[in-house]
């Protein structure tokens, strides 16, 4: 009996030993996808060559060839990452027919390790959103309760991992887009230090703060994935040298004696009492493991969401300007149009959230307004970074709930963009300051998951994963009811 | 009072690759859209990969123009929609948030006049738009992205020029300087373009865009000054506007587009980290920088006693000064310089002629030596040079083949001298009373020997025979 619920580490060990036939596992995964996709809609497209690739890999191992360390593992990929000769839509009508002509760096690294990309995961259009409701192809559903949102923007990634449609996934995190759905779907979701993973081939939304991040079933799986995709990339000038760090080694070092700061500004007004309780439980568990926890206030956090939306809208306005439908895009002939009227017409195919942010992005950095908005936002970013750097002089790690509220119903907040914005308050700090952060599944309350977030200083990703692993070991969670 | 300021765009044509990818910086030999990749075509997900060599070359230009160079440089995005712009933003540099462009303020001298440089920035060139079809109804717009991403240096000056003539002199100096630095070949089509801003009598500033060559830049500023002067004379206000240079009609035309009102929403390009240019890098670049034109000129004058005029011409042309450096010795330097400036520059006056010429530095050295030792006369050396350019044969071979050797055999020359004295009694008498006029007789001997007579020997023989 094929166990689709297996962790990534277990999978590759069994597959390499020949105890799992890749063909069988991929076949069963595709069956699973077939049977649950109607309810979940985690995928925008499925790799129709997955079974052929699986058979090739089985042959490879039978003939005694060397195999990659991600051998035969089905991975879902957020649909904003380029896989050569595959559709990459960003869940947008604008890129409905865009076939990527090259592989993203993370994709080519995983390809080399014999991974199988089982499908492209649903997301909010161009990663703008935190519910996956802004996908132009319809929302994904939370496998814990399909009336609820799975979080976003990497909603499809989180759903596919938590509902066993794949073993692991790659998402991208601009303001919480990996951690938020991980928290809502009860998976591990990690945003590394800015520059640790190459962004080459990831379709930019807000390039100065976003990162690729794995979504997995265990913290160890995240460390395993990180080992495969982290490191300097000549194609991305913002990548940093990690000296080939092994994030899996000594992952069970524990957190004895580590100092952890509790970010009070992320547990104030508007927090759901259940989330607050869960966070307090997590803190006492960490203390039980020998950590020293103490409250800390980051004053700038209260301005962080405003700064985040100002900066991301500015960058998005520029990054998405290339979607003029001239070189690629959807079917809309140019004949009879003057250039400017064509592009303004073509760009009406952006969805409501993207349009909203493009309009903001045209305004906040414009001459006469930049001083009041964009430059002020940049000041907040600088001050927040200073503040968190000070905090890390005193603490090894920081803790807060990943999302201050429980998952909510689909449609519940879609018409209230401002209340949606505020849900980002606990996640954007890591992006604005470039720090690594991780969401760990911690509790299920009334059938809905709660994740706990840990943050560490830049390039302390290994310490962060060790702490996350320690916390993860303290809880046993029920299985997803789908 | 006329004021002209310039914005000069110069492609770093000598670089191997584009500013942010490994496509060729020399895009000219490709079929349309053959010299592109995901990066320079702005394909989703691609990221710029900064060409460090371009930063070094641009810094060299800044140093050569006496501009300040900051410790750290940054890139910015200039956002606007245009069909030739693959990303619909251009990666460029700015100084509005501190001095982060590759070059800050500097000066360049044209004669006694100093022109202030405002800044120098490194940026990417857009693609090229090609319109096809005659009537506007049937016209189609084609875009070739081969040029997109070519490294471009923009040099901005203060409005310090007062005449189109000064503009031309400046451009000549700048063009020589860029060639001398080995960063660009300004003669390549489209390698250098410029915008100008012109105002007269303290009036409004008018921008002139789309000037495709330096030659037209001078013409355009001339036209614009005349246009503004005539408006001024008739008390018609001069509008602050952007005009385009109409290359066909040779006039400036008001741009109906609202280009001047565009808000570029500049902000920092996050995909390219700040680049540190620390003192060690600057020192290293200084060492690598070729000798400046001025320093070359001074060296030619002081070391070889070459005349200021010849030294000026020679030093400002990289091709010929390189040839001079390779060909000259301590003793023949002056001769080599003379051959180059009085003969060779006229014979090799185009790029094509330079490329097809078979002349080498060795030829030049041997020819100068031959003149100095009297093996060939200066006059005959011209014929020798001609033959060498075409055939590439050695100097000695050319001299003997063309029978250009000096008539230095005294008995042979004496016969000719005696004949000339007999033929020209009047001139002989004149020479007796005024020694200066003997040159006429020397000329006659030269004519008779087709320029092969050794001039010194001829003079001595003439003097002796006439008895002066
Ligand atoms: Zn390219």
Coordinates of C-alpha atoms in Angstrom, one line a residue, chain B residues 79-286:
Chain B
X79 CA 9.5 53.8 -15.7
X80 CA 7.7 54.6 -19.0
X81 CA 5.9 52.7 -21.8
X82 CA 7.6 52.4 -25.2
X83 CA 7.6 49.6 -27.7
X84 CA 11.4 49.5 -27.8
X85 CA 11.6 49.0 -24.1
X86 CA 11.3 45.3 -23.3
X87 CA 10.6 45.7 -19.6
X88 CA 8.8 49.1 -20.0
X89 CA 11.4 50.5 -17.7
X90 CA 15.0 51.4 -18.3
X91 CA 17.7 50.6 -15.8
X92 CA 19.7 53.8 -15.4
X93 CA 21.4 56.0 -12.8
X94 CA 20.5 59.1 -10.9
X95 CA 22.0 61.6 -8.6
X96 CA 18.8 62.9 -7.0
X97 CA 19.1 60.6 -3.9
X98 CA 22.8 61.4 -3.4
X99 CA 25.8 60.9 -5.7
X100 CA 25.3 57.4 -6.9
X101 CA 26.0 57.7 -10.6
X102 CA 29.3 56.5 -12.0
X103 CA 30.5 60.0 -12.4
X104 CA 29.7 63.3 -10.6
X105 CA 30.7 66.8 -11.6
X106 CA 33.8 67.4 -13.7
X107 CA 35.2 69.6 -16.4
X108 CA 36.6 69.3 -19.9
X109 CA 38.6 72.1 -21.6
X110 CA 38.1 73.2 -25.2
X111 CA 41.0 75.6 -25.8
X112 CA 40.7 78.2 -23.0
X113 CA 37.1 77.4 -22.3
X114 CA 36.0 75.0 -19.6
X115 CA 32.8 73.0 -20.1
X116 CA 31.3 71.7 -16.9
X117 CA 30.1 68.1 -16.8
X118 CA 27.0 67.6 -14.6
X119 CA 27.2 63.8 -14.3
X120 CA 27.9 60.6 -16.1
X121 CA 25.6 57.7 -15.9
X122 CA 25.7 54.1 -17.0
X123 CA 22.4 52.7 -18.5
X124 CA 20.9 50.2 -20.9
X125 CA 20.1 51.1 -24.5
X126 CA 16.6 50.3 -25.6
X127 CA 15.8 48.3 -28.8
X128 CA 15.2 49.8 -32.2
X129 CA 11.9 50.6 -33.9
X130 CA 11.7 50.3 -37.6
X131 CA 8.8 51.6 -39.5
X132 CA 8.0 49.9 -42.8
X133 CA 5.4 50.9 -45.4
X134 CA 5.0 54.2 -47.1
X135 CA 1.6 55.6 -46.3
X136 CA 0.7 56.0 -42.7
X137 CA -2.3 53.7 -43.2
X138 CA -0.1 50.8 -44.4
X139 CA 2.8 51.5 -42.1
X140 CA 3.9 48.7 -39.8
X141 CA 6.0 49.1 -36.8
X142 CA 8.7 46.5 -36.2
X143 CA 10.9 46.2 -33.2
X144 CA 14.4 44.8 -33.1
X145 CA 15.6 44.0 -29.6
X146 CA 19.2 43.2 -30.6
X147 CA 20.3 46.6 -29.3
X148 CA 18.3 46.3 -26.1
X149 CA 20.6 46.2 -23.1
X150 CA 23.7 47.5 -24.9
X151 CA 25.9 49.4 -22.3
X152 CA 25.4 53.1 -22.7
X153 CA 27.2 56.0 -21.0
X154 CA 25.3 59.2 -20.8
X155 CA 27.4 62.4 -20.4
X156 CA 25.4 65.4 -19.3
X157 CA 26.9 68.9 -19.5
X158 CA 26.0 72.2 -18.0
X159 CA 24.6 74.8 -20.6
X160 CA 28.1 76.1 -21.0
X161 CA 28.3 76.2 -24.8
X162 CA 27.8 79.6 -26.5
X163 CA 28.1 78.6 -30.2
X164 CA 27.5 75.5 -32.3
X165 CA 31.2 75.7 -33.1
X166 CA 32.1 75.1 -29.5
X167 CA 29.7 72.1 -29.5
X168 CA 31.5 70.7 -32.4
X169 CA 35.0 71.2 -30.9
X170 CA 33.8 69.6 -27.7
X171 CA 32.4 66.6 -29.5
X172 CA 35.6 66.2 -31.5
X173 CA 37.6 66.2 -28.3
X174 CA 35.2 63.9 -26.5
X175 CA 35.1 61.5 -29.4
X176 CA 39.0 61.4 -29.5
X177 CA 39.0 60.9 -25.8
X178 CA 36.6 57.9 -25.9
X179 CA 38.6 56.4 -28.7
X180 CA 41.9 57.0 -26.9
X181 CA 40.4 55.2 -23.8
X182 CA 39.6 52.2 -25.9
X183 CA 36.0 52.1 -24.6
X184 CA 34.1 53.0 -27.8
X185 CA 34.3 53.5 -31.5
X186 CA 32.2 56.6 -32.0
X187 CA 32.3 56.2 -35.8
X188 CA 30.0 53.1 -35.6
X189 CA 26.5 53.9 -36.8
X190 CA 24.3 54.9 -33.8
X191 CA 27.2 54.5 -31.3
X192 CA 26.9 58.2 -30.4
X193 CA 23.7 60.1 -30.1
X194 CA 22.9 63.3 -28.4
X195 CA 20.1 65.6 -27.1
X196 CA 20.7 69.3 -26.8
X197 CA 19.0 72.1 -24.9
X198 CA 19.2 75.5 -26.3
X199 CA 18.1 78.9 -25.0
X200 CA 18.8 82.5 -26.2
X201 CA 18.8 85.8 -24.3
X202 CA 18.0 84.0 -21.1
X203 CA 14.7 82.7 -22.5
X204 CA 13.0 79.4 -22.1
X205 CA 15.0 76.2 -22.6
X206 CA 14.1 74.1 -25.6
X207 CA 15.1 70.4 -25.7
X208 CA 16.1 68.9 -29.0
X209 CA 15.9 65.1 -29.2
X210 CA 16.5 62.5 -31.7
X211 CA 19.8 63.8 -33.0
X212 CA 21.5 60.8 -34.6
X213 CA 25.0 62.1 -35.2
X214 CA 27.5 64.7 -34.1
X215 CA 27.4 66.3 -37.4
X216 CA 23.6 66.9 -37.1
X217 CA 24.0 68.0 -33.5
X218 CA 25.9 71.1 -34.7
X219 CA 23.4 71.7 -37.5
X220 CA 20.4 71.2 -35.1
X221 CA 21.8 73.7 -32.6
X222 CA 22.5 76.1 -35.3
X223 CA 19.0 75.8 -36.7
X224 CA 17.5 76.1 -33.2
X225 CA 19.5 79.3 -32.3
X226 CA 18.4 80.9 -35.6
X227 CA 14.8 79.9 -35.0
X228 CA 14.8 81.3 -31.4
X229 CA 16.7 84.5 -32.4
X230 CA 14.1 85.2 -35.1
X231 CA 11.3 84.7 -32.6
X232 CA 13.0 86.9 -30.1
X233 CA 13.6 89.7 -32.7
X234 CA 9.9 89.7 -33.4
X235 CA 9.0 89.7 -29.6
X236 CA 7.3 86.3 -30.0
X237 CA 7.7 84.3 -26.8
X238 CA 9.7 81.1 -27.0
X239 CA 7.8 78.1 -25.6
X240 CA 9.5 75.8 -23.2
X241 CA 9.1 72.5 -25.1
X242 CA 10.7 69.4 -26.6
X243 CA 11.5 69.4 -30.3
X244 CA 12.7 66.7 -32.5
X245 CA 15.4 67.0 -35.1
X246 CA 13.9 66.1 -38.5
X247 CA 16.8 64.5 -40.2
X248 CA 15.3 64.7 -43.6
X249 CA 14.3 68.3 -43.6
X250 CA 17.1 69.4 -41.4
X251 CA 14.9 71.4 -39.1
X252 CA 13.6 71.0 -35.5
X253 CA 9.9 70.2 -35.1
X254 CA 7.8 70.6 -32.0
X255 CA 7.0 67.3 -30.4
X256 CA 3.3 66.8 -30.0
X257 CA 3.9 64.0 -27.5
X258 CA 3.8 65.0 -23.9
X259 CA 7.2 63.5 -23.3
X260 CA 8.3 66.4 -21.0
X261 CA 5.4 65.8 -18.7
X262 CA 6.2 62.1 -18.2
X263 CA 6.6 61.1 -14.6
X264 CA 9.3 58.4 -14.6
X265 CA 8.6 57.3 -11.0
X266 CA 12.3 56.7 -10.4
X267 CA 13.2 54.2 -7.7
X268 CA 16.1 52.0 -6.7
X269 CA 16.6 48.9 -8.8
X270 CA 16.5 46.2 -6.1
X271 CA 17.8 43.4 -8.4
X272 CA 21.3 45.1 -8.6
X273 CA 23.1 45.5 -5.3
X274 CA 25.1 48.7 -4.8
X275 CA 28.5 48.4 -6.4
X276 CA 31.5 49.5 -4.3
X277 CA 34.2 51.3 -6.2
X278 CA 36.8 51.6 -3.5
X279 CA 40.1 53.5 -3.9
X280 CA 42.0 50.3 -4.8
X281 CA 39.8 49.8 -7.8
X282 CA 40.1 53.4 -8.8
X283 CA 43.9 53.1 -8.5
X284 CA 43.9 50.0 -10.5
X285 CA 41.8 51.6 -13.2
X286 CA 44.1 54.6 -13.2

